[in-house]
PDB file of C-alpha atoms in Angstrom:
ATOM      1  CA  MET A   1      82.043   4.972  58.043  1.00  0.00           C
ATOM      2  CA  ALA A   2      80.890   8.153  56.455  1.00  0.00           C
ATOM      3  CA  GLY A   3      79.090   6.388  53.628  1.00  0.00           C
ATOM      4  CA  SER A   4      77.087   3.167  53.781  1.00  0.00           C
ATOM      5  CA  PRO A   5      79.007   0.133  55.098  1.00  0.00           C
ATOM      6  CA  THR A   6      78.469  -2.204  52.152  1.00  0.00           C
ATOM      7  CA  ALA A   7      80.604  -4.827  50.426  1.00  0.00           C
ATOM      8  CA  HIS A   8      81.469  -2.107  47.903  1.00  0.00           C
ATOM      9  CA  PRO A   9      82.904   0.818  49.875  1.00  0.00           C
ATOM     10  CA  ARG A  10      82.666   4.264  48.306  1.00  0.00           C
ATOM     11  CA  ILE A  11      86.195   5.578  47.766  1.00  0.00           C
ATOM     12  CA  GLY A  12      87.043   9.085  46.623  1.00  0.00           C
ATOM     13  CA  VAL A  13      90.253   9.731  44.693  1.00  0.00           C
ATOM     14  CA  LEU A  14      91.309  13.384  44.832  1.00  0.00           C
ATOM     15  CA  ALA A  15      91.044  14.279  41.150  1.00  0.00           C
ATOM     16  CA  LEU A  16      92.338  17.837  40.897  1.00  0.00           C
ATOM     17  CA  GLN A  17      95.701  16.915  39.360  1.00  0.00           C
ATOM     18  CA  GLY A  18      98.014  13.930  39.011  1.00  0.00           C
ATOM     19  CA  ASP A  19      97.550  10.217  38.268  1.00  0.00           C
ATOM     20  CA  PHE A  20      94.109   9.811  39.837  1.00  0.00           C
ATOM     21  CA  ARG A  21      92.843   7.688  36.911  1.00  0.00           C
ATOM     22  CA  GLU A  22      95.316   4.900  37.710  1.00  0.00           C
ATOM     23  CA  HIS A  23      94.128   4.753  41.328  1.00  0.00           C
ATOM     24  CA  ILE A  24      90.497   4.721  40.218  1.00  0.00           C
ATOM     25  CA  ALA A  25      91.282   1.753  37.941  1.00  0.00           C
ATOM     26  CA  SER A  26      93.217  -0.133  40.671  1.00  0.00           C
ATOM     27  CA  LEU A  27      90.500   0.288  43.296  1.00  0.00           C
ATOM     28  CA  THR A  28      87.660  -0.470  40.882  1.00  0.00           C
ATOM     29  CA  GLU A  29      89.408  -3.736  40.018  1.00  0.00           C
ATOM     30  CA  LEU A  30      89.414  -4.595  43.738  1.00  0.00           C
ATOM     31  CA  GLY A  31      85.640  -4.126  43.935  1.00  0.00           C
ATOM     32  CA  ALA A  32      85.347  -0.628  45.376  1.00  0.00           C
ATOM     33  CA  ASP A  33      82.842   1.981  44.201  1.00  0.00           C
ATOM     34  CA  VAL A  34      85.295   4.698  43.184  1.00  0.00           C
ATOM     35  CA  VAL A  35      84.466   8.328  42.433  1.00  0.00           C
ATOM     36  CA  PRO A  36      86.616  11.361  41.576  1.00  0.00           C
ATOM     37  CA  LEU A  37      86.733  13.826  44.478  1.00  0.00           C
ATOM     38  CA  ARG A  38      86.718  17.486  43.467  1.00  0.00           C
ATOM     39  CA  ARG A  39      84.240  19.265  45.761  1.00  0.00           C
ATOM     40  CA  PRO A  40      84.033  19.554  49.555  1.00  0.00           C
ATOM     41  CA  GLU A  41      80.398  18.405  49.679  1.00  0.00           C
ATOM     42  CA  GLU A  42      81.451  15.024  48.214  1.00  0.00           C
ATOM     43  CA  ILE A  43      83.590  14.111  51.253  1.00  0.00           C
ATOM     44  CA  ALA A  44      80.725  13.214  53.617  1.00  0.00           C
ATOM     45  CA  SER A  45      79.595  10.284  51.444  1.00  0.00           C
ATOM     46  CA  LEU A  46      83.030   8.624  51.322  1.00  0.00           C
ATOM     47  CA  ASP A  47      84.261   5.558  53.216  1.00  0.00           C
ATOM     48  CA  GLY A  48      87.888   6.282  52.295  1.00  0.00           C
ATOM     49  CA  VAL A  49      90.041   8.629  50.243  1.00  0.00           C
ATOM     50  CA  VAL A  50      93.171   8.389  48.089  1.00  0.00           C
ATOM     51  CA  VAL A  51      95.503  11.329  47.443  1.00  0.00           C
ATOM     52  CA  PRO A  52      97.414  10.474  44.230  1.00  0.00           C
ATOM     53  CA  GLY A  53     100.821  11.315  42.864  1.00  0.00           C
ATOM     54  CA  GLY A  54     101.338  14.447  40.827  1.00  0.00           C
ATOM     55  CA  GLU A  55     102.820  17.848  41.655  1.00  0.00           C
ATOM     56  CA  SER A  56     102.352  18.477  45.364  1.00  0.00           C
ATOM     57  CA  SER A  57     102.540  22.283  45.190  1.00  0.00           C
ATOM     58  CA  VAL A  58      99.907  22.418  42.427  1.00  0.00           C
ATOM     59  CA  MET A  59      97.709  19.918  44.263  1.00  0.00           C
ATOM     60  CA  ASP A  60      97.992  22.037  47.412  1.00  0.00           C
ATOM     61  CA  LYS A  61      96.926  25.216  45.594  1.00  0.00           C
ATOM     62  CA  LEU A  62      94.037  23.529  43.787  1.00  0.00           C
ATOM     63  CA  SER A  63      92.744  21.746  46.892  1.00  0.00           C
ATOM     64  CA  ARG A  64      92.538  25.124  48.643  1.00  0.00           C
ATOM     65  CA  ALA A  65      91.058  26.905  45.627  1.00  0.00           C
ATOM     66  CA  PHE A  66      88.325  24.239  45.378  1.00  0.00           C
ATOM     67  CA  GLY A  67      87.698  24.378  49.143  1.00  0.00           C
ATOM     68  CA  VAL A  68      88.559  20.703  49.596  1.00  0.00           C
ATOM     69  CA  ALA A  69      91.702  20.942  51.772  1.00  0.00           C
ATOM     70  CA  GLU A  70      90.252  21.918  55.170  1.00  0.00           C
ATOM     71  CA  PRO A  71      87.198  19.608  55.188  1.00  0.00           C
ATOM     72  CA  LEU A  72      89.321  16.734  53.872  1.00  0.00           C
ATOM     73  CA  ALA A  73      91.929  17.232  56.602  1.00  0.00           C
ATOM     74  CA  ALA A  74      89.149  17.350  59.202  1.00  0.00           C
ATOM     75  CA  ALA A  75      87.615  14.120  57.868  1.00  0.00           C
ATOM     76  CA  ILE A  76      91.001  12.337  57.944  1.00  0.00           C
ATOM     77  CA  ARG A  77      91.646  13.523  61.507  1.00  0.00           C
ATOM     78  CA  GLY A  78      88.183  12.189  62.301  1.00  0.00           C
ATOM     79  CA  GLY A  79      89.222   8.717  61.159  1.00  0.00           C
ATOM     80  CA  LEU A  80      88.533   8.606  57.383  1.00  0.00           C
ATOM     81  CA  PRO A  81      90.855   5.874  55.989  1.00  0.00           C
ATOM     82  CA  THR A  82      93.368   7.500  53.654  1.00  0.00           C
ATOM     83  CA  TYR A  83      96.140   6.431  51.297  1.00  0.00           C
ATOM     84  CA  GLY A  84      98.604   8.826  49.662  1.00  0.00           C
ATOM     85  CA  THR A  85     101.232   8.080  47.003  1.00  0.00           C
ATOM     86  CA  CYS A  86     104.252  10.239  46.107  1.00  0.00           C
ATOM     87  CA  ALA A  87     102.840  13.806  46.039  1.00  0.00           C
ATOM     88  CA  GLY A  88      99.976  12.408  48.121  1.00  0.00           C
ATOM     89  CA  MET A  89     102.487  11.469  50.811  1.00  0.00           C
ATOM     90  CA  ILE A  90     103.726  15.063  50.802  1.00  0.00           C
ATOM     91  CA  MET A  91     100.148  16.382  50.993  1.00  0.00           C
ATOM     92  CA  LEU A  92      99.398  14.211  54.043  1.00  0.00           C
ATOM     93  CA  SER A  93     102.643  14.970  55.887  1.00  0.00           C
ATOM     94  CA  SER A  94     102.851  17.475  58.718  1.00  0.00           C
ATOM     95  CA  ARG A  95     106.127  18.985  57.508  1.00  0.00           C
ATOM     96  CA  ILE A  96     107.854  19.466  54.131  1.00  0.00           C
ATOM     97  CA  ALA A  97     111.589  19.777  53.528  1.00  0.00           C
ATOM     98  CA  ALA A  98     112.454  21.640  50.300  1.00  0.00           C
ATOM     99  CA  GLY A  99     108.862  22.766  49.742  1.00  0.00           C
ATOM    100  CA  ILE A 100     108.172  25.800  47.596  1.00  0.00           C
ATOM    101  CA  PRO A 101     107.462  29.083  49.447  1.00  0.00           C
ATOM    102  CA  GLY A 102     103.974  29.083  50.925  1.00  0.00           C
ATOM    103  CA  GLN A 103     103.354  25.385  50.248  1.00  0.00           C
ATOM    104  CA  GLN A 104     100.967  23.851  52.776  1.00  0.00           C
ATOM    105  CA  THR A 105      99.865  20.313  53.614  1.00  0.00           C
ATOM    106  CA  LEU A 106      96.847  18.573  55.129  1.00  0.00           C
ATOM    107  CA  ASP A 107      98.975  17.955  58.268  1.00  0.00           C
ATOM    108  CA  VAL A 108      97.525  14.532  59.158  1.00  0.00           C
ATOM    109  CA  LEU A 109     100.678  12.372  59.191  1.00  0.00           C
ATOM    110  CA  ASP A 110     103.457  12.971  61.753  1.00  0.00           C
ATOM    111  CA  THR A 111     106.307  12.992  59.244  1.00  0.00           C
ATOM    112  CA  THR A 112     108.826  15.319  57.658  1.00  0.00           C
ATOM    113  CA  VAL A 113     108.921  14.534  53.933  1.00  0.00           C
ATOM    114  CA  ARG A 114     111.526  15.844  51.490  1.00  0.00           C
ATOM    115  CA  ARG A 115     110.229  16.740  48.009  1.00  0.00           C
ATOM    116  CA  ASN A 116     112.066  15.366  44.956  1.00  0.00           C
ATOM    117  CA  ALA A 117     114.491  13.543  47.257  1.00  0.00           C
ATOM    118  CA  PHE A 118     116.017  11.553  44.396  1.00  0.00           C
ATOM    119  CA  GLY A 119     116.288  14.337  41.830  1.00  0.00           C
ATOM    120  CA  SER A 120     114.396  15.050  38.624  1.00  0.00           C
ATOM    121  CA  GLN A 121     112.159  12.946  36.385  1.00  0.00           C
ATOM    122  CA  ASN A 122     115.319  11.524  34.785  1.00  0.00           C
ATOM    123  CA  ASP A 123     116.313  10.078  38.154  1.00  0.00           C
ATOM    124  CA  SER A 124     113.223   7.883  38.364  1.00  0.00           C
ATOM    125  CA  PHE A 125     113.948   4.245  39.244  1.00  0.00           C
ATOM    126  CA  GLU A 126     112.398   0.916  40.197  1.00  0.00           C
ATOM    127  CA  ILE A 127     113.400  -1.468  42.992  1.00  0.00           C
ATOM    128  CA  ASP A 128     112.037  -4.478  44.874  1.00  0.00           C
ATOM    129  CA  ILE A 129     111.659  -3.721  48.587  1.00  0.00           C
ATOM    130  CA  PRO A 130     110.982  -6.314  51.292  1.00  0.00           C
ATOM    131  CA  MET A 131     107.863  -5.317  53.242  1.00  0.00           C
ATOM    132  CA  PRO A 132     106.940  -8.158  55.618  1.00  0.00           C
ATOM    133  CA  GLU A 133     103.761  -6.347  56.676  1.00  0.00           C
ATOM    134  CA  LEU A 134     102.437  -6.774  53.121  1.00  0.00           C
ATOM    135  CA  GLY A 135     103.486 -10.391  52.578  1.00  0.00           C
ATOM    136  CA  GLU A 136     106.480 -12.571  51.754  1.00  0.00           C
ATOM    137  CA  ALA A 137     107.138 -11.316  48.216  1.00  0.00           C
ATOM    138  CA  PRO A 138     108.937  -7.966  47.998  1.00  0.00           C
ATOM    139  CA  VAL A 139     107.028  -4.935  46.728  1.00  0.00           C
ATOM    140  CA  HIS A 140     108.032  -3.715  43.263  1.00  0.00           C
ATOM    141  CA  ALA A 141     108.295   0.032  43.814  1.00  0.00           C
ATOM    142  CA  VAL A 142     108.327   2.639  41.020  1.00  0.00           C
ATOM    143  CA  PHE A 143     109.816   5.984  42.099  1.00  0.00           C
ATOM    144  CA  ILE A 144     109.060   9.055  39.941  1.00  0.00           C
ATOM    145  CA  ARG A 145     110.438  12.362  41.286  1.00  0.00           C
ATOM    146  CA  ALA A 146     109.730  10.757  44.636  1.00  0.00           C
ATOM    147  CA  PRO A 147     109.838  12.126  48.169  1.00  0.00           C
ATOM    148  CA  VAL A 148     111.376  10.401  51.175  1.00  0.00           C
ATOM    149  CA  VAL A 149     110.459  10.428  54.871  1.00  0.00           C
ATOM    150  CA  GLU A 150     113.291  12.176  56.719  1.00  0.00           C
ATOM    151  CA  GLU A 151     111.733  12.087  60.189  1.00  0.00           C
ATOM    152  CA  HIS A 152     108.662  10.531  61.748  1.00  0.00           C
ATOM    153  CA  GLY A 153     106.946  10.594  65.113  1.00  0.00           C
ATOM    154  CA  PRO A 154     106.666   7.630  67.506  1.00  0.00           C
ATOM    155  CA  GLY A 155     103.143   6.813  66.330  1.00  0.00           C
ATOM    156  CA  VAL A 156     104.272   6.211  62.750  1.00  0.00           C
ATOM    157  CA  GLU A 157     104.939   2.612  61.670  1.00  0.00           C
ATOM    158  CA  VAL A 158     107.564   2.107  58.955  1.00  0.00           C
ATOM    159  CA  LEU A 159     106.239  -0.300  56.305  1.00  0.00           C
ATOM    160  CA  GLY A 160     109.173  -0.069  53.909  1.00  0.00           C
ATOM    161  CA  ALA A 161     112.655   1.395  53.503  1.00  0.00           C
ATOM    162  CA  LEU A 162     115.347   1.380  50.833  1.00  0.00           C
ATOM    163  CA  PRO A 163     118.538  -0.641  51.392  1.00  0.00           C
ATOM    164  CA  ASP A 164     120.254   2.527  52.675  1.00  0.00           C
ATOM    165  CA  GLY A 165     117.564   2.950  55.340  1.00  0.00           C
ATOM    166  CA  GLN A 166     115.608   5.793  53.736  1.00  0.00           C
ATOM    167  CA  VAL A 167     111.950   5.397  54.722  1.00  0.00           C
ATOM    168  CA  VAL A 168     109.554   5.228  51.769  1.00  0.00           C
ATOM    169  CA  ALA A 169     106.311   3.732  53.151  1.00  0.00           C
ATOM    170  CA  VAL A 170     104.564   4.425  56.461  1.00  0.00           C
ATOM    171  CA  GLN A 171     101.293   4.068  58.320  1.00  0.00           C
ATOM    172  CA  GLN A 172      99.860   6.065  61.213  1.00  0.00           C
ATOM    173  CA  GLY A 173      96.467   4.808  62.320  1.00  0.00           C
ATOM    174  CA  ASN A 174      94.008   5.391  59.472  1.00  0.00           C
ATOM    175  CA  VAL A 175      96.637   6.949  57.162  1.00  0.00           C
ATOM    176  CA  ILE A 176      98.937   5.000  54.811  1.00  0.00           C
ATOM    177  CA  ALA A 177     101.502   6.701  52.573  1.00  0.00           C
ATOM    178  CA  SER A 178     104.111   5.546  50.063  1.00  0.00           C
ATOM    179  CA  ALA A 179     106.763   7.547  48.225  1.00  0.00           C
ATOM    180  CA  PHE A 180     106.347   5.303  45.178  1.00  0.00           C
ATOM    181  CA  HIS A 181     103.524   4.383  42.785  1.00  0.00           C
ATOM    182  CA  PRO A 182     101.992   0.905  43.290  1.00  0.00           C
ATOM    183  CA  GLU A 183      99.202   1.879  40.893  1.00  0.00           C
ATOM    184  CA  VAL A 184     101.783   2.227  38.100  1.00  0.00           C
ATOM    185  CA  ALA A 185     103.542  -1.071  38.863  1.00  0.00           C
ATOM    186  CA  GLY A 186     100.399  -3.206  39.007  1.00  0.00           C
ATOM    187  CA  GLU A 187     101.122  -3.814  42.711  1.00  0.00           C
ATOM    188  CA  ASP A 188      97.794  -4.011  44.554  1.00  0.00           C
ATOM    189  CA  ARG A 189      98.816  -4.834  48.129  1.00  0.00           C
ATOM    190  CA  PHE A 190      98.831  -1.215  49.307  1.00  0.00           C
ATOM    191  CA  HIS A 191      95.360  -0.687  47.886  1.00  0.00           C
ATOM    192  CA  ARG A 192      94.230  -3.925  49.567  1.00  0.00           C
ATOM    193  CA  ARG A 193      95.685  -2.794  52.891  1.00  0.00           C
ATOM    194  CA  PHE A 194      93.886   0.526  52.471  1.00  0.00           C
ATOM    195  CA  LEU A 195      90.592  -1.228  51.713  1.00  0.00           C
ATOM    196  CA  ASP A 196      91.089  -3.458  54.791  1.00  0.00           C
ATOM    197  CA  LEU A 197      91.272  -0.216  56.815  1.00  0.00           C
ATOM    198  CA  VAL A 198      88.070   0.959  55.143  1.00  0.00           C
ATOM    199  CA  HIS A 199      86.231  -2.284  55.915  1.00  0.00           C
ATOM    200  CA  SER A 200      87.331  -2.248  59.564  1.00  0.00           C
ATOM    201  CA  ALA A 201      86.577   1.462  60.107  1.00  0.00           C
TER     202      ALA A 201
END
């Protein structure tokens, strides 16, 4: 672990844009020591990081402007446990379909993710998705201008898919990503799975 391996791991939530406050609240409730991440020098003290939902192109620009993108990508490649939701999934992905010109990613998850796969804000929806890896009860998933995983490499485990087969939750080693917002639905199993990664790192 980068920080001190205690019962209260130090988690950074990228807080440049998006719904970082909801993730901070969810993780704090689960007993983590959660801090907003805005500067590159803060990364070394973290035991894990969350990249929240928001606007992926804006988050990309800000993360580069603040100098966070490259050191964060390096830390994740080095094994820092990471969880990304919605725009965070796009940020972590290696490839973007329908990205805006010049949009970049952290390139730490072997996936091709399509932005706004389900349309605009008005096309947001909720659905219960069976995810045996996270327990018997289905996961209540809230999709808001959500992406979808169009392709993934052999090292990527599918955690959840819609009834039509579209992949919406994945894990590759130390990186978990979901196209939906558990932090909005009061669903804590993804955050628990992430913290299990942190504790075993």
